[in-house]
Every structure is written in structure tokens, then in C-alpha cells.
């Protein structure tokens, strides 16, 4: 049996009678932990939210107190600089070891934010691996101690209305109101059905989940401040911001026409099929002309498109970044269509060559037996297969060139969208508050806890001779964590959104070869 007592460091040297309050926990290894959280004088009101554990009394008149029904009693005298254990409610064996851990209350309160994430992550990884190691138990004790201290601190905290709090509420009154209106709007079923495939709605789900946890309040605040700043810049300092979108769209159209002209003839020395090449160029040029006329038709709408995007700054700059993929879809819709056309042709070519190659080898695929087996084709079938195979084979370089060009273009658009997605997520996930705490020396985590043995004077009134208890005193000190620990502290809220196995490099390359990227 082991007994652990967590005691505030200032109570270890107290010379005043008081009651002590806290909690008791007995784990599955038969180890008892006493968490002493608060103390009160005898004349003061008791802590209603905590359990009364015992007393700290003068060593002289303690004979009557030893028989009281309390969990633990400490005593002090004029000669001993520290208090010592006088009584435990349990009847320990001869091998019982009592470890007293002294902690600093403000430092432990700083650990609370990290201990919450530690407890959440630990429950997922260690729930199936209960090995009972001493280091893990110690971390669990510290986590519980931090939570008890934080709950007691919240209940005893006096909420004062200051000028700063009033200004803060007034400053974010309009952004918060617009945020609530957006939440109601996006939860409306017709709007939800229309928007659920867009990047803005996907970011809204991530933002709302992160905001509900309350772990990145500073990030959300900075997000709104940056969004309002960008909104003011776009609305008041940029004249005709919609013209930039139109100019960018026409610039993309010009570059695509230049790209198509470069594919005419024999690009980079490749001998392409002249008729198929001219047919594809005519189709793509017609598509570009059609899109250019459509842009001229919707020009008044496009000019005002930056207004709702700028108004998203009330919610945060991350929502403005989430709207950029939609703008890129408008600007590069024709490029996306070109990729679809060439991908379909590429898949038809690949599939046709594979099937006709089996025919030329005198084989076929047996659907019932799920295998490739030999088959005797008639001459007419072999003749037609040879003609089609030769035609597809000679047309394949032309289709392949177009597919590679427009797949590369689509890959570039995807990479830009990926950079924007990573940036908007980093705005919410970046440990900004932890970095600020680290700069002023107040950031600490579980790995920054150090345990040091302390010398203490033996107790003159500890226990009778037949119930000797070995007592050791340790001090929990918290040192400054390295900067690498700051950037390793992730909230974990957006982790499931980040994991997309389909977009790994290997799978993306495989999908490109199959024409399904």
C-alpha cells in the first residue's frame, strides 16, 4: 500500500490552526491519494464544494483531535520548521510508504489547460494499455490535482465588471451577432443542402467544432480582428475590387489560349495526330470563347462578388480564405472542364488498348470464373480488333499530351487550394496563446514537472511503535518548457478533418495514371 498526499507548499510551513479540504481517491492498485486543495480558519465558513479532510493543529493539545473522524491530521510546534503527519484514518501496514508532494498553486493552475488535452489524448491511447506504471499514475494524479484546483478557483473567483470587459463585449457585438446569424442560416435545411458541398460550409463545420471546445479563444479573436481588417481594406481602400477578379479571369483566358496555341503542330518535337489535334483545339477554343462571353454576361454580378466575401470578415479571415477556392472555381472552371474531357478520352484509350491487346493475344476475360483464359477468335474479329487497336495506339500520344497538360494544370489549382486550406486551418490550430505564455515564461506542460526530494525534520508525535510509517517529502517544481513543446501542443479538434488517405502522394499518383484524379 502506498499513500500520496498532495499539499500546498505554503501549508507545509504554516504555524496556524486551520481545516483542510480536498478529495480522496483510491485507485485499482490500492494506492490512496489525498488531494489537499484549500484551507480555512476555524472561525471561517467551510468549503461547501470540497470534502473536509482534516486539520492542521498545534502539537500540544492534539490528543483529543486524534480521535476525531477525519481523514488526515497534521501538527506543528514551535521548534520544527515544518508540519508533520499526526494521523491517518486508514490503518496502514508496516510497509506503508507515505509520500508528501508539495506543489505551488499558481503553477498548477497554469498546467490546467494542458492537462485537459493530455487527459483527452491519454484516454484514447492508454485506455487499452493499463500497465500500471508509476510514471503514468503520477501524471494522472497531477491531472486530477489540476482539475480540482481549477474547479475550486472558478467557484471562488469573483467576477468583476471592468471597463475592459465592457469594451470587449461592445467591440465584438456586431461580429458575434453576424456569426450567430450565419450559424442559423447555414443550419437552415435548404441552405444546408445547397452549401454542404462548398469549402465555406466545410470550414464552418470545423470552425464551429473548434469554437465549441473553447480551446482556441485567442485564435478565434485574432481571426475576427484580421477578418475585419481585410474587410475594411477591401471596402474602403480598394476601388472597384471586383475589377481585379474580372481582370484575373481574362488573364487566365489569355494564358489558356496561348497554351492551346503551343499545342498546335508538334509541341516539344512530339508528332501528334493532326486531325485529332485540330479537333481538340477547336473544341477547347470554342469552350473558352463561350466562357469569355458568359463572363461578360455576368460581369455586373462578378463586380459585386467581393462585397459578400469582404463581409465574411466579421466572422473571421479564415472564412474569407475558405471562399477563395470558390473564386478559383469561377476563374478556372474551363480548365477543370478541359481536364474532365481529356480524362474521359484517356480512360477510354487505356481501357480500349487493354481489351484489344487481350484479343490480339487470343485471350479474353471470363466473368464467371473471374480469370483471363484463351479463346479462339474468328478472322473477322481479329481483323477488326487489329484495326481498332492500331487506331487507338496511334491516337494515344495525342490524348496523352493533352491529358498530361491539363492534369498538371488541375494539380496546380489543387496545390493552391491545399495551401489555402492549410493556412486557414493553421489560423485556428496554431498555439498562439501557448506561444505568448512561453514568451513571458508562463508556459508549462507535463514534461516540465520536476520532483525534488526535500529534507524535513522527523515527527516527534508521528505514530505508535507498532505502526511506524515511513514518510518522504518531495517538491513539485515546474520549469520553463522548450519552444519545441509549444509547437507540439495541438488541440486535436481538426485532426479527423486533416486525415485524408485518398490525397496521399502515392494514391494521387495512382489516380493520375488511372485518369481519376
XYZ file of C-alpha atoms in Angstrom:
517
model
C 0.000 0.000 0.000
C 1.206 3.495 -0.844
C -0.189 6.792 0.380
C 0.280 10.022 -1.547
C -0.582 13.401 -0.056
C -0.605 16.488 -2.264
C -0.127 19.553 -0.057
C 0.280 23.254 -0.967
C 3.811 24.369 -0.232
C 2.748 27.303 1.949
C 0.829 24.964 4.269
C 3.979 22.890 4.832
C 5.480 25.765 6.854
C 2.291 27.138 8.418
C 2.042 27.945 12.114
C -1.699 28.422 12.284
C -4.611 26.152 13.146
C -6.907 25.511 10.192
C -9.163 22.994 8.494
C -8.042 21.406 5.230
C -10.332 20.486 2.339
C -9.935 18.375 -0.777
C -10.645 14.933 -2.180
C -9.559 11.323 -1.650
C -9.077 8.784 -4.417
C -8.252 5.080 -4.227
C -7.069 3.517 -7.466
C -7.106 -0.104 -8.566
C -3.557 -0.673 -7.263
C -4.749 0.041 -3.715
C -2.911 3.363 -3.655
C -4.573 6.176 -1.723
C -4.164 9.794 -2.824
C -5.123 12.767 -0.645
C -5.578 15.998 -2.609
C -5.476 18.973 -0.237
C -6.895 21.868 -2.240
C -7.939 24.579 0.226
C -7.800 25.547 3.878
C -9.972 27.627 6.179
C -9.617 29.001 9.685
C -11.783 27.508 12.373
C -13.915 30.669 12.534
C -14.435 30.873 8.736
C -17.154 29.234 6.704
C -16.430 25.782 5.332
C -15.714 24.968 1.693
C -19.033 23.526 0.556
C -17.703 22.286 -2.771
C -14.855 20.237 -1.269
C -14.667 17.415 1.205
C -13.435 18.136 4.725
C -10.261 16.065 5.099
C -8.880 17.079 8.477
C -6.936 19.674 10.438
C -3.608 21.353 10.954
C -3.236 21.877 14.708
C -0.610 22.741 17.298
C 1.189 19.722 18.686
C 0.291 20.425 22.310
C -3.488 19.939 22.548
C -3.825 17.293 19.833
C -4.677 14.296 21.958
C -8.405 14.927 21.632
C -8.158 15.685 17.928
C -6.562 12.323 17.225
C -9.871 10.617 17.957
C -11.931 12.789 15.613
C -13.393 11.218 12.496
C -11.145 12.904 9.923
C -9.024 11.522 7.127
C -5.717 13.204 7.888
C -4.279 15.440 10.600
C -1.062 17.450 10.562
C 0.608 19.081 13.537
C 3.155 21.822 14.071
C 5.182 23.108 17.002
C 7.488 25.989 17.771
C 10.716 24.038 17.306
C 10.003 22.238 14.000
C 10.042 24.473 10.877
C 7.569 22.257 9.023
C 4.336 20.460 9.821
C 4.342 16.706 10.215
C 1.811 13.946 9.807
C -0.019 13.173 13.011
C -2.849 10.885 11.994
C -4.273 8.922 9.059
C -7.770 7.490 9.002
C -6.531 4.253 7.427
C -4.686 1.525 9.306
C -1.558 1.078 7.210
C 0.705 -1.932 7.265
C 4.317 -1.855 8.356
C 5.497 -1.413 4.765
C 3.297 1.593 4.059
C 5.138 4.478 2.416
C 3.680 7.967 2.787
C 4.850 10.402 0.123
C 4.006 14.065 0.611
C 4.173 16.128 -2.588
C 4.397 19.889 -2.156
C 3.028 21.966 -5.025
C 2.664 25.623 -5.922
C -0.988 26.536 -6.530
C -0.461 29.239 -9.246
C 1.906 26.968 -11.177
C -0.540 24.077 -11.079
C -3.330 26.324 -12.342
C -1.145 27.122 -15.352
C -0.962 23.396 -16.063
C -4.736 23.024 -16.241
C -5.174 23.888 -19.937
C -2.517 21.390 -20.971
C -3.778 18.746 -18.541
C -7.235 18.804 -20.194
C -5.774 17.992 -23.621
C -3.427 15.476 -22.013
C -6.320 13.698 -20.328
C -8.337 13.623 -23.585
C -5.498 12.270 -25.707
C -4.419 9.859 -22.994
C -7.862 8.295 -22.739
C -7.694 7.335 -26.430
C -4.209 5.819 -26.397
C -3.811 4.351 -22.927
C -7.314 3.077 -22.248
C -6.393 -0.271 -23.806
C -2.916 -0.374 -22.199
C -3.386 -0.285 -18.447
C 0.071 -1.331 -17.391
C 0.034 0.428 -14.032
C 3.350 2.191 -14.458
C 4.343 4.631 -11.754
C 5.016 7.465 -14.207
C 1.536 7.183 -15.721
C -0.098 7.125 -12.289
C 1.856 10.198 -11.300
C 0.670 12.063 -14.405
C -2.927 11.049 -13.685
C -2.561 12.354 -10.135
C -1.287 15.686 -11.411
C -4.132 15.897 -13.946
C -6.734 15.310 -11.244
C -5.000 17.794 -8.945
C -5.057 20.469 -11.653
C -8.742 19.867 -12.337
C -9.674 20.116 -8.655
C -7.663 23.314 -8.262
C -9.307 24.834 -11.325
C -12.831 23.948 -10.170
C -12.155 25.460 -6.763
C -10.604 28.535 -8.366
C -13.651 29.062 -10.608
C -16.125 28.769 -7.740
C -14.198 31.182 -5.535
C -13.419 33.637 -8.324
C -15.226 36.953 -8.088
C -16.385 38.168 -11.485
C -15.794 41.912 -11.658
C -17.253 44.121 -14.346
C -14.380 46.223 -15.676
C -14.134 48.827 -18.421
C -12.008 46.419 -20.458
C -14.664 43.698 -20.334
C -17.383 46.170 -21.363
C -15.305 47.463 -24.292
C -14.525 43.911 -25.339
C -18.209 42.995 -25.454
C -19.102 46.155 -27.372
C -16.236 45.653 -29.830
C -17.288 42.116 -30.743
C -21.043 42.709 -30.510
C -21.570 43.095 -34.262
C -19.191 40.248 -35.309
C -20.786 37.902 -32.778
C -24.274 38.863 -33.958
C -23.342 38.176 -37.590
C -21.725 34.903 -36.530
C -24.923 33.736 -34.832
C -26.987 34.769 -37.859
C -24.652 32.797 -40.134
C -24.947 29.734 -37.900
C -28.745 29.933 -38.054
C -28.639 30.449 -41.828
C -26.302 27.526 -42.535
C -28.323 25.229 -40.287
C -31.456 26.011 -42.321
C -32.135 22.870 -44.350
C -32.478 24.343 -47.891
C -29.337 26.448 -47.414
C -27.515 23.499 -45.861
C -28.404 21.282 -48.829
C -27.176 23.937 -51.245
C -23.936 24.776 -49.413
C -22.815 21.478 -47.903
C -20.506 20.688 -50.851
C -18.746 24.057 -50.739
C -15.495 24.891 -48.983
C -17.195 27.568 -46.870
C -19.602 25.074 -45.333
C -16.781 22.599 -44.686
C -14.801 25.308 -42.932
C -17.916 26.319 -40.999
C -18.167 22.798 -39.546
C -14.510 22.882 -38.489
C -14.758 26.399 -37.062
C -17.908 25.656 -35.079
C -16.440 22.484 -33.592
C -13.276 24.301 -32.570
C -15.187 27.265 -31.172
C -17.435 24.967 -29.108
C -14.435 23.478 -27.283
C -13.146 26.874 -26.159
C -9.521 25.771 -26.534
C -8.521 28.398 -29.076
C -10.387 31.514 -27.959
C -7.434 33.761 -28.726
C -7.151 32.282 -32.223
C -10.842 32.947 -32.895
C -10.441 36.523 -31.629
C -7.380 37.164 -33.806
C -9.216 35.527 -36.715
C -12.076 38.014 -36.376
C -9.738 41.004 -35.980
C -7.809 40.087 -39.128
C -11.059 39.450 -40.996
C -12.468 42.862 -40.076
C -9.169 44.487 -41.095
C -9.261 42.817 -44.519
C -12.938 43.764 -44.880
C -12.199 47.441 -44.169
C -9.294 47.360 -46.616
C -11.383 45.834 -49.422
C -14.428 48.048 -48.925
C -12.838 51.433 -48.200
C -9.291 51.404 -49.562
C -9.649 49.336 -52.763
C -11.688 50.948 -55.510
C -13.668 48.565 -57.704
C -12.268 45.399 -56.162
C -14.471 43.313 -58.474
C -12.432 44.521 -61.450
C -9.463 42.542 -60.165
C -11.468 39.325 -60.386
C -12.572 40.117 -63.937
C -9.031 41.063 -64.937
C -7.720 37.827 -63.456
C -10.376 35.812 -65.307
C -9.491 37.391 -68.655
C -5.772 36.922 -67.924
C -6.388 33.201 -67.324
C -8.348 33.010 -70.587
C -5.463 34.606 -72.482
C -2.943 32.197 -70.950
C -5.138 29.210 -71.821
C -5.412 30.375 -75.420
C -1.632 30.741 -75.511
C -1.307 27.216 -74.083
C -3.620 25.800 -76.758
C -1.676 27.581 -79.494
C 1.511 25.989 -78.168
C -0.110 22.551 -78.530
C -0.771 23.133 -82.213
C 1.513 21.321 -84.610
C 4.334 19.387 -82.926
C 4.815 20.643 -79.343
C 8.352 19.985 -77.980
C 9.023 17.798 -81.007
C 6.134 15.387 -80.448
C 4.410 14.126 -83.567
C 0.695 14.417 -82.783
C -2.222 13.263 -84.876
C -3.113 16.325 -86.924
C -6.844 15.685 -87.279
C -7.427 14.779 -83.626
C -5.247 17.664 -82.513
C -7.171 20.180 -84.608
C -10.481 18.740 -83.408
C -9.483 19.082 -79.745
C -8.122 22.594 -80.290
C -11.353 23.689 -81.970
C -13.442 22.237 -79.123
C -11.327 23.844 -76.409
C -11.145 27.222 -78.166
C -14.918 27.196 -78.603
C -15.278 26.385 -74.907
C -13.006 29.303 -73.974
C -14.914 31.709 -76.230
C -18.183 30.557 -74.692
C -16.810 31.087 -71.183
C -15.481 34.554 -72.084
C -18.927 35.591 -73.347
C -20.511 34.182 -70.194
C -18.137 36.266 -68.048
C -19.117 39.368 -69.989
C -22.768 38.497 -69.345
C -22.379 38.107 -65.582
C -19.915 40.993 -65.256
C -22.234 43.132 -63.035
C -22.650 40.222 -60.626
C -18.926 39.469 -60.545
C -18.141 43.116 -59.766
C -20.231 42.889 -56.593
C -18.924 39.470 -55.607
C -16.212 40.909 -53.385
C -18.797 42.596 -51.148
C -20.179 39.384 -49.529
C -16.639 37.963 -49.408
C -15.453 41.078 -47.584
C -18.446 40.904 -45.219
C -17.296 37.437 -44.188
C -14.543 39.279 -42.314
C -16.992 39.794 -39.447
C -16.737 36.042 -38.829
C -13.011 35.787 -39.499
C -10.322 35.889 -42.126
C -10.421 32.088 -42.239
C -13.892 32.291 -43.831
C -12.540 34.725 -46.404
C -9.762 32.252 -47.183
C -12.355 29.462 -47.411
C -14.137 31.447 -50.130
C -11.000 31.599 -52.305
C -11.499 28.054 -53.722
C -14.930 29.169 -54.921
C -13.359 32.152 -56.679
C -10.755 29.895 -58.243
C -13.553 27.625 -59.437
C -15.175 30.594 -61.182
C -11.897 31.727 -62.716
C -10.705 28.268 -63.760
C -13.943 26.435 -64.484
C -12.992 25.939 -68.142
C -9.640 24.433 -67.118
C -11.499 21.979 -64.902
C -13.785 21.077 -67.809
C -10.768 20.552 -70.068
C -9.344 18.099 -67.548
C -12.630 16.160 -67.457
C -12.733 15.918 -71.255
C -9.145 14.712 -71.554
C -9.528 12.346 -68.581
C -12.514 10.659 -70.235
C -10.590 10.287 -73.502
C -7.568 8.978 -71.609
C -9.606 6.335 -69.757
C -11.301 5.250 -72.999
C -7.899 4.920 -74.662
C -6.367 2.956 -71.784
C -9.346 0.643 -71.411
C -9.660 0.095 -75.171
C -5.972 -0.715 -75.613
C -6.071 -3.165 -72.686
C -9.114 -5.022 -74.019
C -7.954 -5.123 -77.654
C -4.481 -6.273 -76.603
C -6.050 -9.353 -74.999
C -7.975 -10.006 -78.222
C -4.788 -9.828 -80.278
C -3.158 -12.301 -77.886
C -6.121 -14.671 -78.289
C -7.369 -14.235 -74.730
C -10.490 -12.973 -73.048
C -11.728 -12.275 -69.542
C -14.146 -14.884 -68.141
C -16.596 -13.093 -65.882
C -17.989 -16.290 -64.322
C -14.595 -17.711 -63.399
C -13.020 -14.282 -62.753
C -9.898 -15.021 -64.755
C -8.257 -14.465 -68.146
C -8.315 -17.524 -70.381
C -7.559 -18.447 -74.003
C -10.228 -18.066 -76.675
C -10.382 -18.842 -80.373
C -11.474 -15.698 -82.253
C -12.585 -15.823 -85.878
C -10.595 -13.949 -88.505
C -13.209 -11.220 -88.803
C -12.932 -10.452 -85.090
C -9.143 -10.416 -85.169
C -9.163 -8.120 -88.205
C -11.465 -5.574 -86.558
C -9.541 -5.773 -83.277
C -6.275 -5.106 -85.106
C -7.711 -2.065 -86.883
C -9.158 -0.564 -83.686
C -6.037 -1.358 -81.674
C -3.798 0.323 -84.249
C -6.072 3.365 -84.393
C -6.133 3.762 -80.605
C -2.404 3.203 -80.370
C -1.599 5.965 -82.873
C -4.105 8.346 -81.269
C -2.801 7.652 -77.772
C 0.213 10.094 -77.862
C -2.072 12.999 -78.752
C -4.546 12.148 -75.994
C -1.685 11.577 -73.541
C -0.164 15.007 -74.241
C -3.480 16.761 -73.617
C -4.123 14.676 -70.519
C -0.689 15.434 -69.034
C -1.030 19.165 -69.736
C -4.466 19.602 -68.203
C -3.771 17.204 -65.328
C -0.744 19.342 -64.468
C -2.954 22.422 -64.623
C -5.505 20.802 -62.342
C -2.723 19.721 -59.982
C -1.506 23.324 -59.739
C -5.021 24.503 -58.863
C -5.317 21.737 -56.298
C -1.973 22.696 -54.715
C -3.078 26.328 -54.399
C -6.334 25.209 -52.758
C -4.350 22.938 -50.450
C -2.088 25.825 -49.373
C -5.158 27.970 -48.656
C -6.751 25.119 -46.699
C -3.620 24.561 -44.601
C -3.320 28.308 -43.969
C -6.908 28.742 -42.759
C -6.590 25.705 -40.505
C -3.308 26.937 -39.067
C -5.004 30.213 -38.176
C -7.339 28.236 -35.908
C -4.939 25.487 -34.792
C -1.744 27.488 -34.210
C -0.941 27.506 -30.442
C -0.889 31.301 -30.267
C -1.797 31.532 -26.584
C 0.830 28.945 -25.667
C 3.443 30.904 -27.620
C 2.547 34.115 -25.796
C 2.744 32.297 -22.459
C 6.123 30.879 -23.437
C 7.495 34.342 -24.250
C 6.632 35.593 -20.752
C 7.791 32.364 -19.111
C 4.376 31.040 -18.075
C 4.011 28.103 -20.448
C 4.465 24.680 -18.894
C 3.337 21.144 -19.578
C 3.587 17.713 -18.004
C 7.151 17.205 -19.143
C 8.264 20.380 -17.356
C 7.390 18.947 -13.920
C 10.421 18.036 -11.816
C 10.308 16.199 -8.498
C 12.969 17.028 -5.908
C 13.426 15.350 -2.541
C 13.221 17.679 0.467
C 14.754 17.232 3.878
C 12.328 17.503 6.756
C 12.590 17.046 10.489
C 11.129 13.802 11.885
C 7.833 13.920 13.668
C 8.031 13.629 17.460
C 4.368 12.548 17.678
C 4.026 10.524 14.490
C 2.570 7.101 15.350
C 2.971 4.395 17.998
C 5.878 1.995 17.724
C 3.826 -0.808 16.201
C 2.530 1.402 13.378
C 5.614 3.208 12.163
C 5.078 4.997 8.847
C 7.945 5.894 6.560
C 7.363 9.426 5.301
C 9.125 11.232 2.468
C 8.625 14.792 1.270
C 9.002 15.827 -2.377
C 8.544 19.190 -4.037
C 6.880 19.510 -7.439
C 8.656 22.282 -9.322
C 7.702 23.443 -12.807
C 10.415 24.662 -15.133
C 10.138 26.535 -18.406
C 9.375 24.279 -21.347
C 11.406 24.422 -24.578
C 9.983 26.161 -27.625
C 9.560 22.838 -29.423
C 6.951 21.806 -26.856
C 4.876 24.881 -27.717
C 4.505 23.896 -31.365
C 3.774 20.274 -30.433
C 0.691 21.278 -28.425
C -2.180 20.781 -30.873
C -5.792 20.896 -29.835
C -6.613 17.761 -31.846
C -10.026 19.093 -32.798
C -9.319 19.222 -36.543
C -7.282 16.035 -36.636
C -10.011 13.912 -38.183
C -10.589 16.537 -40.867
C -6.899 16.513 -41.809
C -6.562 12.794 -42.320
C -7.442 12.136 -45.954
C -5.859 8.930 -47.160
C -7.030 9.469 -50.726
C -4.867 12.575 -51.054
C -1.549 10.938 -50.190
C 1.235 11.260 -52.772
C 1.122 7.578 -53.670
C -2.663 7.462 -54.104
C -2.708 10.758 -56.008
C -0.091 9.457 -58.458
C -2.024 6.192 -58.871
C -5.245 8.087 -59.572
C -3.455 10.220 -62.162
C -2.330 7.094 -64.003
C -5.883 5.749 -63.932
C -7.396 9.063 -65.028
C -9.446 9.517 -61.847
C -7.537 12.351 -60.126
